[in-house]
mmCIF file of C-alpha atoms in Angstrom:
data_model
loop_
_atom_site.group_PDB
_atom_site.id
_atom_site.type_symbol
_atom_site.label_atom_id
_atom_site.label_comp_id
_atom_site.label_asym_id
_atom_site.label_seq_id
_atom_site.Cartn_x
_atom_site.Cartn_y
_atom_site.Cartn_z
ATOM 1 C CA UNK A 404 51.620 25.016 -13.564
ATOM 2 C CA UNK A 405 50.298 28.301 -12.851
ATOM 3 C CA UNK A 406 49.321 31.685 -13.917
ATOM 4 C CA UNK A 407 52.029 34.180 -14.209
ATOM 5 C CA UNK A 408 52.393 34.888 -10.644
ATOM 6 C CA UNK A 409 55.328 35.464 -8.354
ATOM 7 C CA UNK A 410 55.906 35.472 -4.711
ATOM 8 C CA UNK A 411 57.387 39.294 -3.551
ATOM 9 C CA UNK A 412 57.683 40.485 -0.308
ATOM 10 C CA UNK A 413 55.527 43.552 0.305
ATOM 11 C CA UNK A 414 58.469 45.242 3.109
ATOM 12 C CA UNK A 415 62.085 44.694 1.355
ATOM 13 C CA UNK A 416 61.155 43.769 -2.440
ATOM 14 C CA UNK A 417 62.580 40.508 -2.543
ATOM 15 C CA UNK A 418 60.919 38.189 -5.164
ATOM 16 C CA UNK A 419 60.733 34.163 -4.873
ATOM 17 C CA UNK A 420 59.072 31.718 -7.772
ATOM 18 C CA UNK A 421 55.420 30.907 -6.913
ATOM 19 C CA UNK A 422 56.682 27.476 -7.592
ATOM 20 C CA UNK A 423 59.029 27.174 -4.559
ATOM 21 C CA UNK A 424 58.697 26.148 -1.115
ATOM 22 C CA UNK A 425 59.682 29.428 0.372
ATOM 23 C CA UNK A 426 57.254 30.339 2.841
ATOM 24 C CA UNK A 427 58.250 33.613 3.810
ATOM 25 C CA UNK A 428 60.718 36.285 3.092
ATOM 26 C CA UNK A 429 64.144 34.992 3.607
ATOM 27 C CA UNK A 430 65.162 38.847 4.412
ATOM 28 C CA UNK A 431 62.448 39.793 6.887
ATOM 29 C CA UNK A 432 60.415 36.156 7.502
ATOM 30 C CA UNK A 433 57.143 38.463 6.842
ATOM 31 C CA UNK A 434 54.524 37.009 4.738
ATOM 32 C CA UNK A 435 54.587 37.223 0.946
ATOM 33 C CA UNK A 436 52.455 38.712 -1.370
ATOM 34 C CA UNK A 437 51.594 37.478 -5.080
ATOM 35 C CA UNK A 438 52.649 39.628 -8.540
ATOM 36 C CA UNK A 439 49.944 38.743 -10.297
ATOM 37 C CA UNK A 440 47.575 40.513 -12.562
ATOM 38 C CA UNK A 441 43.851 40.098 -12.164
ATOM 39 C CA UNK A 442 41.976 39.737 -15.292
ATOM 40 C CA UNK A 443 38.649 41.551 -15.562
ATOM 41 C CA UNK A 444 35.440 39.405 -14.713
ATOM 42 C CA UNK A 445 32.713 39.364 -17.536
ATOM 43 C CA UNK A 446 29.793 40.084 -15.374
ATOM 44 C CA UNK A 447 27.216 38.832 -18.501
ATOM 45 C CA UNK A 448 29.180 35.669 -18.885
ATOM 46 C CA UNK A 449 29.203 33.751 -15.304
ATOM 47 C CA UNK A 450 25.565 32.522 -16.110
ATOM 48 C CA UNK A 451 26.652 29.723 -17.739
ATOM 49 C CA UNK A 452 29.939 28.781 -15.258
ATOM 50 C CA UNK A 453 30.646 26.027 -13.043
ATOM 51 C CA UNK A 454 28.740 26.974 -9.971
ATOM 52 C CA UNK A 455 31.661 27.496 -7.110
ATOM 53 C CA UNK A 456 34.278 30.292 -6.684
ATOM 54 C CA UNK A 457 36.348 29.034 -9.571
ATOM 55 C CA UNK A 458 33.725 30.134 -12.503
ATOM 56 C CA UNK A 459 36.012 33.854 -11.356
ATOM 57 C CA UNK A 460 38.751 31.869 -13.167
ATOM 58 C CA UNK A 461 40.544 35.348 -14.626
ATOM 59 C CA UNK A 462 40.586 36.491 -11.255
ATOM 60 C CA UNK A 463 42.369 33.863 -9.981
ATOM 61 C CA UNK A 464 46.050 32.705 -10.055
ATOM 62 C CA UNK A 465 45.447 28.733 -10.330
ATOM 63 C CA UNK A 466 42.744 27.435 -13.076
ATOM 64 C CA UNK A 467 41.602 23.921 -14.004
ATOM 65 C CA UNK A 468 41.726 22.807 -10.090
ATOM 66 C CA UNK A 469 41.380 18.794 -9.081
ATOM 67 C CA UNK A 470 41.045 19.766 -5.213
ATOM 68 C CA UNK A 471 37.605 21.228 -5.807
ATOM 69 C CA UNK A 472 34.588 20.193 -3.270
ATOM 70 C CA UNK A 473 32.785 22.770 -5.007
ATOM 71 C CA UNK A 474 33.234 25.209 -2.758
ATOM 72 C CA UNK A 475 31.814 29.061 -2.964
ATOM 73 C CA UNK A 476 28.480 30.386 -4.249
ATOM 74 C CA UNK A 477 27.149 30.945 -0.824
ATOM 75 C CA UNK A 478 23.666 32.277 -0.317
ATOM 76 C CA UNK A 479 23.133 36.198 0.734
ATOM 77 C CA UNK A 480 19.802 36.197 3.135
ATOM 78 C CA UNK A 481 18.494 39.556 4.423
ATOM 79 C CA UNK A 482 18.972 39.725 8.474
ATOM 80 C CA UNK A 483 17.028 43.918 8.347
ATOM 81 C CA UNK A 484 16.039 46.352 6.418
ATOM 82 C CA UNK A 485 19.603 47.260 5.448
ATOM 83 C CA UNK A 486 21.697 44.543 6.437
ATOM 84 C CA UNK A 487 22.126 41.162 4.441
ATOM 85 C CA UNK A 488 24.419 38.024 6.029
ATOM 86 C CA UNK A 489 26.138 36.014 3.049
ATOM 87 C CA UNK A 490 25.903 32.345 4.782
ATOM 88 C CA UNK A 491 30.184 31.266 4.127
ATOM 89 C CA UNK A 492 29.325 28.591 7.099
ATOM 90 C CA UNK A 493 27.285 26.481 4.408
ATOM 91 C CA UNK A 494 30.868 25.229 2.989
ATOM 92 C CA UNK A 495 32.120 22.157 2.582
ATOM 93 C CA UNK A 496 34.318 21.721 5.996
ATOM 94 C CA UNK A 497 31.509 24.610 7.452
ATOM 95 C CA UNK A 498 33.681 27.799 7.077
ATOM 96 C CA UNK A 499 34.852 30.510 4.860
ATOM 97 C CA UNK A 500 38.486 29.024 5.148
ATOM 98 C CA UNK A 501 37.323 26.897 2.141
ATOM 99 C CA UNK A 502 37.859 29.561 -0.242
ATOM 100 C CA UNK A 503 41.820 30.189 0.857
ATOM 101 C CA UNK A 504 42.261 26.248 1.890
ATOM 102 C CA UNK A 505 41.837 24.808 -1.898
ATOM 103 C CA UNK A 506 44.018 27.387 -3.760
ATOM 104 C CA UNK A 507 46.610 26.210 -1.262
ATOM 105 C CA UNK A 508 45.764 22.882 -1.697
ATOM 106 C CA UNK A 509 45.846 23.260 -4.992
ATOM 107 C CA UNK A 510 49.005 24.559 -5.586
ATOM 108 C CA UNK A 511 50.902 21.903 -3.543
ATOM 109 C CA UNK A 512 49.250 19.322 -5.238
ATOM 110 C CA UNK A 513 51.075 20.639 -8.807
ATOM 111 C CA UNK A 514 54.135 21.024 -6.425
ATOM 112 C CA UNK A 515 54.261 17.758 -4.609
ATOM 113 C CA UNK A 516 56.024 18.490 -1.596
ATOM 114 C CA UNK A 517 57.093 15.657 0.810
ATOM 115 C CA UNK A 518 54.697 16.640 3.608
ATOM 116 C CA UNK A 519 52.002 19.551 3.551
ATOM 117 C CA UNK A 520 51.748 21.726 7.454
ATOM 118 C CA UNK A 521 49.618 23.674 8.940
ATOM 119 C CA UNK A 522 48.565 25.926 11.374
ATOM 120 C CA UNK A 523 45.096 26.827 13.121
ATOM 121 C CA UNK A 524 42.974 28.086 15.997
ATOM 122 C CA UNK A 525 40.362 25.337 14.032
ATOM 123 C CA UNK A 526 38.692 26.391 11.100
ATOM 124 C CA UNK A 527 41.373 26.758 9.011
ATOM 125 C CA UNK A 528 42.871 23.355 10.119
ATOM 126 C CA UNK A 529 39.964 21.328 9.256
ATOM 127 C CA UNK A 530 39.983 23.286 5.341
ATOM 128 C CA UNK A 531 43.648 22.053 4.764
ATOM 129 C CA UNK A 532 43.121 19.184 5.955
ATOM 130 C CA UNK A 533 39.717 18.307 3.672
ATOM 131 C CA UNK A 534 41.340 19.421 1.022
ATOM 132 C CA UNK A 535 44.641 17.829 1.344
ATOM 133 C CA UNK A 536 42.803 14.914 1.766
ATOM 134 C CA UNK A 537 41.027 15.856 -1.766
ATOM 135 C CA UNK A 538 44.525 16.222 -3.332
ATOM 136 C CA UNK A 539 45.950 13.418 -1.508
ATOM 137 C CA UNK A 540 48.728 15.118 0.079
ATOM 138 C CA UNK A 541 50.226 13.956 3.568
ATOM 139 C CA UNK A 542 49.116 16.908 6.023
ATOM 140 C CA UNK A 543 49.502 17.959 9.259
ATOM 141 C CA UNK A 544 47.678 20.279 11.435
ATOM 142 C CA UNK A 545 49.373 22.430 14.547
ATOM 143 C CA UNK A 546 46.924 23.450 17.069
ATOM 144 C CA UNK A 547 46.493 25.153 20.093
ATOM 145 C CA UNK A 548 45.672 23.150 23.373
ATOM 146 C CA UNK A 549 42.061 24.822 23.416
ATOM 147 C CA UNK A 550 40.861 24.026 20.478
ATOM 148 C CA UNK A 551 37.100 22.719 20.181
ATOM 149 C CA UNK A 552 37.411 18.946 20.204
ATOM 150 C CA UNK A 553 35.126 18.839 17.510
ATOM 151 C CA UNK A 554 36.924 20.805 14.748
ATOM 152 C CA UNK A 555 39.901 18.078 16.417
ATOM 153 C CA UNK A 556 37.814 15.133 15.274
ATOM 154 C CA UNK A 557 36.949 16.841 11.904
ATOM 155 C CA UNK A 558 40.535 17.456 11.285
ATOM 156 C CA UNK A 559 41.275 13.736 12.372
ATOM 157 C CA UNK A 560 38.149 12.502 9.952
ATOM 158 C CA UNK A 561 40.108 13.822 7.322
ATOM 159 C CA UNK A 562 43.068 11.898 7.976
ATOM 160 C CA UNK A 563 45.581 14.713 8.966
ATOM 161 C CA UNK A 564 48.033 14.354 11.681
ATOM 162 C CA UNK A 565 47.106 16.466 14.627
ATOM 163 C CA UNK A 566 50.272 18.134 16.614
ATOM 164 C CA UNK A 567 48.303 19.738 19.998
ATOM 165 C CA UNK A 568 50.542 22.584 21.052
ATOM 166 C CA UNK A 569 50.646 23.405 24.974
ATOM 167 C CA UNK A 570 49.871 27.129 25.065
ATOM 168 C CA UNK A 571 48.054 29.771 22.705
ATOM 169 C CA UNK A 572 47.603 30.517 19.521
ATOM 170 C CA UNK A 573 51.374 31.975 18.831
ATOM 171 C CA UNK A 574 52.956 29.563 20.986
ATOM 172 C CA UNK A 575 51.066 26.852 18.081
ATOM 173 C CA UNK A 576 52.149 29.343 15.464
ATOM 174 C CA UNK A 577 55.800 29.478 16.343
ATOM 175 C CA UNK A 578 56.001 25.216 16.137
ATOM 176 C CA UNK A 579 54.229 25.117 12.959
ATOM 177 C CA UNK A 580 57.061 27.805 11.657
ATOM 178 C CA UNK A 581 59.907 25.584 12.986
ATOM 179 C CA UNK A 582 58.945 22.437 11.408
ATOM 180 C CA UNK A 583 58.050 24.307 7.854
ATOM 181 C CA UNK A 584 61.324 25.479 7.486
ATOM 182 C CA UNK A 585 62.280 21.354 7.043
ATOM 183 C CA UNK A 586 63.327 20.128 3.214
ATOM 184 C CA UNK A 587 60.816 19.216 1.461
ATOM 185 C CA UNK A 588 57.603 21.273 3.281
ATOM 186 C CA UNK A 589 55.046 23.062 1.701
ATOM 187 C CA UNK A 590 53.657 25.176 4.858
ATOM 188 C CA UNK A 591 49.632 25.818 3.869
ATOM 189 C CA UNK A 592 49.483 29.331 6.389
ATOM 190 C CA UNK A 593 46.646 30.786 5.581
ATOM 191 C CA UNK A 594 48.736 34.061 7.421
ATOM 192 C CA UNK A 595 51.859 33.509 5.001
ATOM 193 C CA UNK A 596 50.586 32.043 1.771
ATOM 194 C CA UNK A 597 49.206 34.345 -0.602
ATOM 195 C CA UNK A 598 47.608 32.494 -2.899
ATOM 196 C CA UNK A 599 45.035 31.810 0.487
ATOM 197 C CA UNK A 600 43.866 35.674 0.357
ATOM 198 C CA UNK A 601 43.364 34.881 -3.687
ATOM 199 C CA UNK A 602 40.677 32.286 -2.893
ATOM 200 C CA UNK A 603 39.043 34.571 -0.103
ATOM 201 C CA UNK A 604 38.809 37.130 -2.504
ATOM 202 C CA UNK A 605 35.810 35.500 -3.899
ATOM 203 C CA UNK A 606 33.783 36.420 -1.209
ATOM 204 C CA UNK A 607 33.354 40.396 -2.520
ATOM 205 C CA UNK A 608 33.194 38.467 -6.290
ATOM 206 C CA UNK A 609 30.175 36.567 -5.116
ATOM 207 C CA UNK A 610 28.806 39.780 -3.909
ATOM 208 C CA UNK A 611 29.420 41.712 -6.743
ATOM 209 C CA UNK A 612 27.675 39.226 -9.127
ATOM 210 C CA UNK A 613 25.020 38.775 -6.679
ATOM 211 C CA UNK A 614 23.616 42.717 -6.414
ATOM 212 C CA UNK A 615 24.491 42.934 -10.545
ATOM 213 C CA UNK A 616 27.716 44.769 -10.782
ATOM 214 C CA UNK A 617 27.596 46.339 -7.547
ATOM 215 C CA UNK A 618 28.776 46.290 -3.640
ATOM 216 C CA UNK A 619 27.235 47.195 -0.702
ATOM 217 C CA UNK A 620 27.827 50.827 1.040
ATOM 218 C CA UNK A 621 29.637 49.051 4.701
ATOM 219 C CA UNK A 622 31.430 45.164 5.086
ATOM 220 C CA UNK A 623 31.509 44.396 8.142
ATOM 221 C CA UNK A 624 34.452 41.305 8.568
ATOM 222 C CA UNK A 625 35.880 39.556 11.446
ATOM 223 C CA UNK A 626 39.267 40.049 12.122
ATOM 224 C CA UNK A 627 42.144 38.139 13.638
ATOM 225 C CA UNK A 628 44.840 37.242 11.120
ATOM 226 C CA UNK A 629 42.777 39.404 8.372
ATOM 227 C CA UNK A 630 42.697 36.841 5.447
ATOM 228 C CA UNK A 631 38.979 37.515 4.581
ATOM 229 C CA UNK A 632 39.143 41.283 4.948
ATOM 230 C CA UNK A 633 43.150 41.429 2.960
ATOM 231 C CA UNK A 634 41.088 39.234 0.470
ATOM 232 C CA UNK A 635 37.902 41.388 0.133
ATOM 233 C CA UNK A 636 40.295 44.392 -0.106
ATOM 234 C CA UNK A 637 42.421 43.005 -2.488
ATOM 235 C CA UNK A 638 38.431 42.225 -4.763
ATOM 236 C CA UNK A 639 37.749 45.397 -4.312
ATOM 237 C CA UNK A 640 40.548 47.376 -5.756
ATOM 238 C CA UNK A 641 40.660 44.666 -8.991
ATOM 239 C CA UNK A 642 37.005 45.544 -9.543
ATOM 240 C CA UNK A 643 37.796 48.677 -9.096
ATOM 241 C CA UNK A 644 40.722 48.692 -11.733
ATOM 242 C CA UNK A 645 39.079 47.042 -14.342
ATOM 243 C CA UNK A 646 35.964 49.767 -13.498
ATOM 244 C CA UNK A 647 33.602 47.380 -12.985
ATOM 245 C CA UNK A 648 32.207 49.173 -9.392
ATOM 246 C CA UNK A 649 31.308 52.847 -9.393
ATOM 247 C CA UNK A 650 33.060 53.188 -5.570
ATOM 248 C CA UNK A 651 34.426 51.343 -2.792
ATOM 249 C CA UNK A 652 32.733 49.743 0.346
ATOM 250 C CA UNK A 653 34.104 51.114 3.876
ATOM 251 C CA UNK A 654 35.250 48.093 5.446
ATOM 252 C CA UNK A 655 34.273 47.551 9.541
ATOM 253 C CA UNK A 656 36.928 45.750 10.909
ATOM 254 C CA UNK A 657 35.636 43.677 14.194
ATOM 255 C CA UNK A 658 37.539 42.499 16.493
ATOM 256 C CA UNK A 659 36.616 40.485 20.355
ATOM 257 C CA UNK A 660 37.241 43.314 22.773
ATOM 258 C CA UNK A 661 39.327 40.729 24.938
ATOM 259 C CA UNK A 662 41.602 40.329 22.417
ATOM 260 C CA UNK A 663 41.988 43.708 19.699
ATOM 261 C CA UNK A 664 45.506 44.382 19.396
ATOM 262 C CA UNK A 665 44.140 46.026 15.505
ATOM 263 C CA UNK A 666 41.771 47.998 16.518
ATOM 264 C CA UNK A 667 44.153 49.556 19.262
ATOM 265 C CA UNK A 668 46.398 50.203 16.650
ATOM 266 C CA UNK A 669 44.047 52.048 15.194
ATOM 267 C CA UNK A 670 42.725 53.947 17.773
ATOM 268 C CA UNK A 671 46.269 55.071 18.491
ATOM 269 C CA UNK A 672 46.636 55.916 14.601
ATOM 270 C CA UNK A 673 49.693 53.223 14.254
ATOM 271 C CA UNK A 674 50.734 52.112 11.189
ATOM 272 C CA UNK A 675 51.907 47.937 13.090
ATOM 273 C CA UNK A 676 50.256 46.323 15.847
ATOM 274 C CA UNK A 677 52.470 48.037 19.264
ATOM 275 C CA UNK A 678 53.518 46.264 21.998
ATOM 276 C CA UNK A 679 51.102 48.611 23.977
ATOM 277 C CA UNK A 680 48.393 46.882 21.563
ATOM 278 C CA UNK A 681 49.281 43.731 21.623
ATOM 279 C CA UNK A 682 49.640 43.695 25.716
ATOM 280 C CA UNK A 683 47.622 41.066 27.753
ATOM 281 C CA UNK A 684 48.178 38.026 25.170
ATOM 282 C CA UNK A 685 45.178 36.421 23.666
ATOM 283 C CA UNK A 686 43.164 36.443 26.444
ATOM 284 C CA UNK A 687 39.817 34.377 27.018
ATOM 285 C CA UNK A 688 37.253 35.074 24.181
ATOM 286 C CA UNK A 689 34.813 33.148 22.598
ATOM 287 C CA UNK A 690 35.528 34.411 19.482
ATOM 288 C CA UNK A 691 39.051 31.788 19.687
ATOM 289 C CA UNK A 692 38.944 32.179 15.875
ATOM 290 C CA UNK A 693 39.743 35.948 15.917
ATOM 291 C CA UNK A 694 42.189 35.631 19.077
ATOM 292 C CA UNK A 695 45.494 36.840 17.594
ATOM 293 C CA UNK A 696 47.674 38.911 19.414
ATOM 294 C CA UNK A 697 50.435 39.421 16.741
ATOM 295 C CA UNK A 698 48.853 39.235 13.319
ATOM 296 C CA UNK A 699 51.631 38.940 10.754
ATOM 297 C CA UNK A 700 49.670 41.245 8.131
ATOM 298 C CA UNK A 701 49.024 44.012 10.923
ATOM 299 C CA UNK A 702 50.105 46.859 8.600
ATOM 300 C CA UNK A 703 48.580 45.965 5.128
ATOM 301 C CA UNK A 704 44.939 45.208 7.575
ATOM 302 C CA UNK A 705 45.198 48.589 9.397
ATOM 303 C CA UNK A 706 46.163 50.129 5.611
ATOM 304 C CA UNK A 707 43.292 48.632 4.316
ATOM 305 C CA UNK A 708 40.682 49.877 6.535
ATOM 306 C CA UNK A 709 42.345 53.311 6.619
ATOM 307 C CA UNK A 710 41.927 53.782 2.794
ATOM 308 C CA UNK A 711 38.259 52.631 2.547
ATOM 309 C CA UNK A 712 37.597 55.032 5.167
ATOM 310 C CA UNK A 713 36.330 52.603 7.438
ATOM 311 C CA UNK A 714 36.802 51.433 10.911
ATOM 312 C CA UNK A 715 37.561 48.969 13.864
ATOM 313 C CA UNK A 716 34.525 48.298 16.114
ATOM 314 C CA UNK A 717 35.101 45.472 19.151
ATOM 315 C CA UNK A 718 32.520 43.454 20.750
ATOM 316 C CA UNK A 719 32.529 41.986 24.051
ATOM 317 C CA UNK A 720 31.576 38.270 25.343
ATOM 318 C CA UNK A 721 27.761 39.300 26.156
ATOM 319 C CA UNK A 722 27.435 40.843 22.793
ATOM 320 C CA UNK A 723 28.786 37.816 20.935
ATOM 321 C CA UNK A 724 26.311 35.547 23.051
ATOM 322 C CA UNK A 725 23.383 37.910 22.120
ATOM 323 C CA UNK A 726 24.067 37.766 18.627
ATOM 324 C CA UNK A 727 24.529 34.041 18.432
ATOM 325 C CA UNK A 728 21.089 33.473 20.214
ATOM 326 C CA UNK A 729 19.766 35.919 18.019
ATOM 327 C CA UNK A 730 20.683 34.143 14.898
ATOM 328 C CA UNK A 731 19.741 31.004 16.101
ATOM 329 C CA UNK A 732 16.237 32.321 16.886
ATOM 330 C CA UNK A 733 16.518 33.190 13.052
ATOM 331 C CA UNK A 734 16.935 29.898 12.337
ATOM 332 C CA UNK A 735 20.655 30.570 11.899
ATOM 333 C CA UNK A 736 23.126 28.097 14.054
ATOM 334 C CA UNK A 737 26.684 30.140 13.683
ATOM 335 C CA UNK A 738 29.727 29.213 16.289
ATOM 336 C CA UNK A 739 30.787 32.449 18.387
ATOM 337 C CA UNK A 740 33.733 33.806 15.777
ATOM 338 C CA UNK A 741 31.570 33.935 13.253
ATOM 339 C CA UNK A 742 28.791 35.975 14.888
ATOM 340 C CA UNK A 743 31.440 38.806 15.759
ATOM 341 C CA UNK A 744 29.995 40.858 12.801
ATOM 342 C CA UNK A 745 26.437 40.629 13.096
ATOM 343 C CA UNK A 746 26.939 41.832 17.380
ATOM 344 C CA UNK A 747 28.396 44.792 16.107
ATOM 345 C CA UNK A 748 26.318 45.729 13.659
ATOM 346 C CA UNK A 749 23.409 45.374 16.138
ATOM 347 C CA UNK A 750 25.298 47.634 18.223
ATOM 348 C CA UNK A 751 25.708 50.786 15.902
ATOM 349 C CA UNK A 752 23.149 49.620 13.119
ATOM 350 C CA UNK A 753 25.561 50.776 9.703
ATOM 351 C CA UNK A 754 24.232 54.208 7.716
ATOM 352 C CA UNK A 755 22.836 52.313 4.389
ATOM 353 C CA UNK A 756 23.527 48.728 2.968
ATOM 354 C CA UNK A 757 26.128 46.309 4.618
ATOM 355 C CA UNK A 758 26.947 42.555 4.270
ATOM 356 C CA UNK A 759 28.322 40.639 7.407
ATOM 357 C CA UNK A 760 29.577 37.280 6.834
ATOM 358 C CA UNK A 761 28.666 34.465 8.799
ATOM 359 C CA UNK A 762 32.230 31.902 8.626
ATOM 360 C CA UNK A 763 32.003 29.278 10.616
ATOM 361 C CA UNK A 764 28.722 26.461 11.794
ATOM 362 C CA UNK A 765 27.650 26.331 15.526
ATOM 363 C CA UNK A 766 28.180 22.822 14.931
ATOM 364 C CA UNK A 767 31.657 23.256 15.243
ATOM 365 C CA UNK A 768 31.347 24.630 18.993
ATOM 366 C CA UNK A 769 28.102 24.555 20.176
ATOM 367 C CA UNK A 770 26.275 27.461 22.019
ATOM 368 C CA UNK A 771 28.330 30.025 23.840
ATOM 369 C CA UNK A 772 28.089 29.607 27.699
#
């Protein structure tokens, strides 16, 4: 059914089979990670590959998938001199969640659960949800009460259940928990589920194959939860072990200003997300993709900037406006989240080359008032 791969917790050590429904540690309830062993990548054979993130297939955990839309392969544009923007809104549901969304759509199709859950700000609703509808599986999608009513009627176009949960982001979080500890649930967190970060780590693949067996100096990558930075990370060090990069990218964390319980962290030089950090809730951003207050994967995100040698940078609500206008005038129509990256690095231009990632279309929120 799969690669050899188990679920083990990275805090207490317990261990789970990647073919149960266990969503969590039973010890701690923290996310799991995946024992598995990343084959190397022949660089010189992808040429003649299916052309989406699955021609990485000894990279990847799951192989021979049905749930494909063809997903990956995004195009990397230059936005300056130094600075390129890989385009992961040109997906199939318009975001980057695509890459995480069909390996876990994938593996509950070869599991068959009773009923598939899931929880989002949006973007990563409307990816379960298109591909659950590719594997026919029975979803449904938690959200908060502020969530654009467009990604709503995307996730309702796919024929997934909505559940609209009164509050924010955790309080959505928190209900989508409850119901996936039911019999007979296969709960597709992109937070929890590891095999998500295992599709996201295609990203830094696709970059590496792009620039011929390299990476850029700086990647810059929008945080909230962390899934596409704990994905590029977790790239990085398998290119790294097989010695297929020369050195490792600094990664530049971004995070809304309103809402930056990470990169308050790491100011502080804490190894978890404090209450001190965390303080004030997810207040009003427009960046609702990246408002997370508690991320579940605080620790391994903060580690993972720490050992590239890289850094948190926050933006506030004028910046992210200014950079979405900006990219528009480039001909580039990005919703706020997923312009996070390219406001900071118009801030504090980076020292030599750096990707930012643009995740998400404008046509899933319009322009930023």
């Amino acid at each position: 059914m799969t690669k050899d791969a188990a679920y083990i917790c990275p805090e207490c050590g317990v261990r789970s089979p990647a073919s149960a429904l266990t969503w969590c540690c039973p010890r701690c309830r923290g996310p799991w990670d995946l024992d598995f062993r990343a084959g190397a990548v022949p660089l010189g054979a992808l040429a003649g590959r299916v052309n989406s993130l699955w021609r990485y297939e000894e990279a990847l955990p799951l192989s021979s998938p049905r749930a494909s839309l063809g997903e990956g392969r995004t195009p990397l544009v230059p936005l300056a001199d130094t600075v390129s923007a890989k385009l992961d809104f040109l997906m199939p549901t318009l975001s980057f969640k695509d890459r995480g969304a069909v390996m876990l759509a994938e593996l509950a199709r070869r599991l068959a659960p009773r009923r598939v859950i899931a929880d989002s700000s949006g973007n990563a609703g409307t990816a379960v949800a298109a591909y659950g509808a590719r594997a026919g599986l029975d979803c449904t999608v938690y959200v908060p009460e502020a969530t654009s009513p467009k990604k709503l009627e995307q996730i309702r176009a796919h024929g997934a259940r909505l559940e609209v949960v009164p509050g924010d982001r955790e309080a959505t979080a928190r209900a989508a928990r409850a119901a996936a500890d039911e019999p007979g649930t296969f709960y597709a967190s992109h937070v929890y589920n590891p095999y998500f970060l295992h599709g996201t780590k295609t990203y830094v693949y696709e970059l590496w194959e792009d620039l011929g067996g390299r990476l850029p100096d700086t990647l810059f990558l929008p945080v909230g939860n962390g899934t596409l930075l704990l994905g590029a990370a977790l790239a990085i060090a398998e290119l790294e072990a097989h010695g297929l990069i020369a050195g490792r990218p600094r990664l530049v964390a971004v995070q809304a200003e309103a809402v930056a319980p990470l990169a308050r962290a790491f100011e502080a030089d804490a190894l978890d997300v404090t209450p001190a950090a965390a303080s004030g809730g997810a207040a009003a951003t427009l960046a609702e993709g990246i408002a997370i207050p508690h991320p579940p994967r605080a620790r391994q995100i903060l580690r993972a900037v720490r050992d590239s040698g890289g850094e948190f940078r926050t933006v506030t609500e004028d910046r992210i406006r200014d950079a979405q206008r900006d990219l528009a005038r480039r001909g580039l129509y990005v919703e706020p989240t997923g312009v996070a990256c390219w406001a900071a690095a118009l801030a504090e231009p980076p020292a030599g080359t750096a990707v930012v990632p643009l995740c998400g279309a404008g046509a899933k929120t319009g322009m930023a008032q």
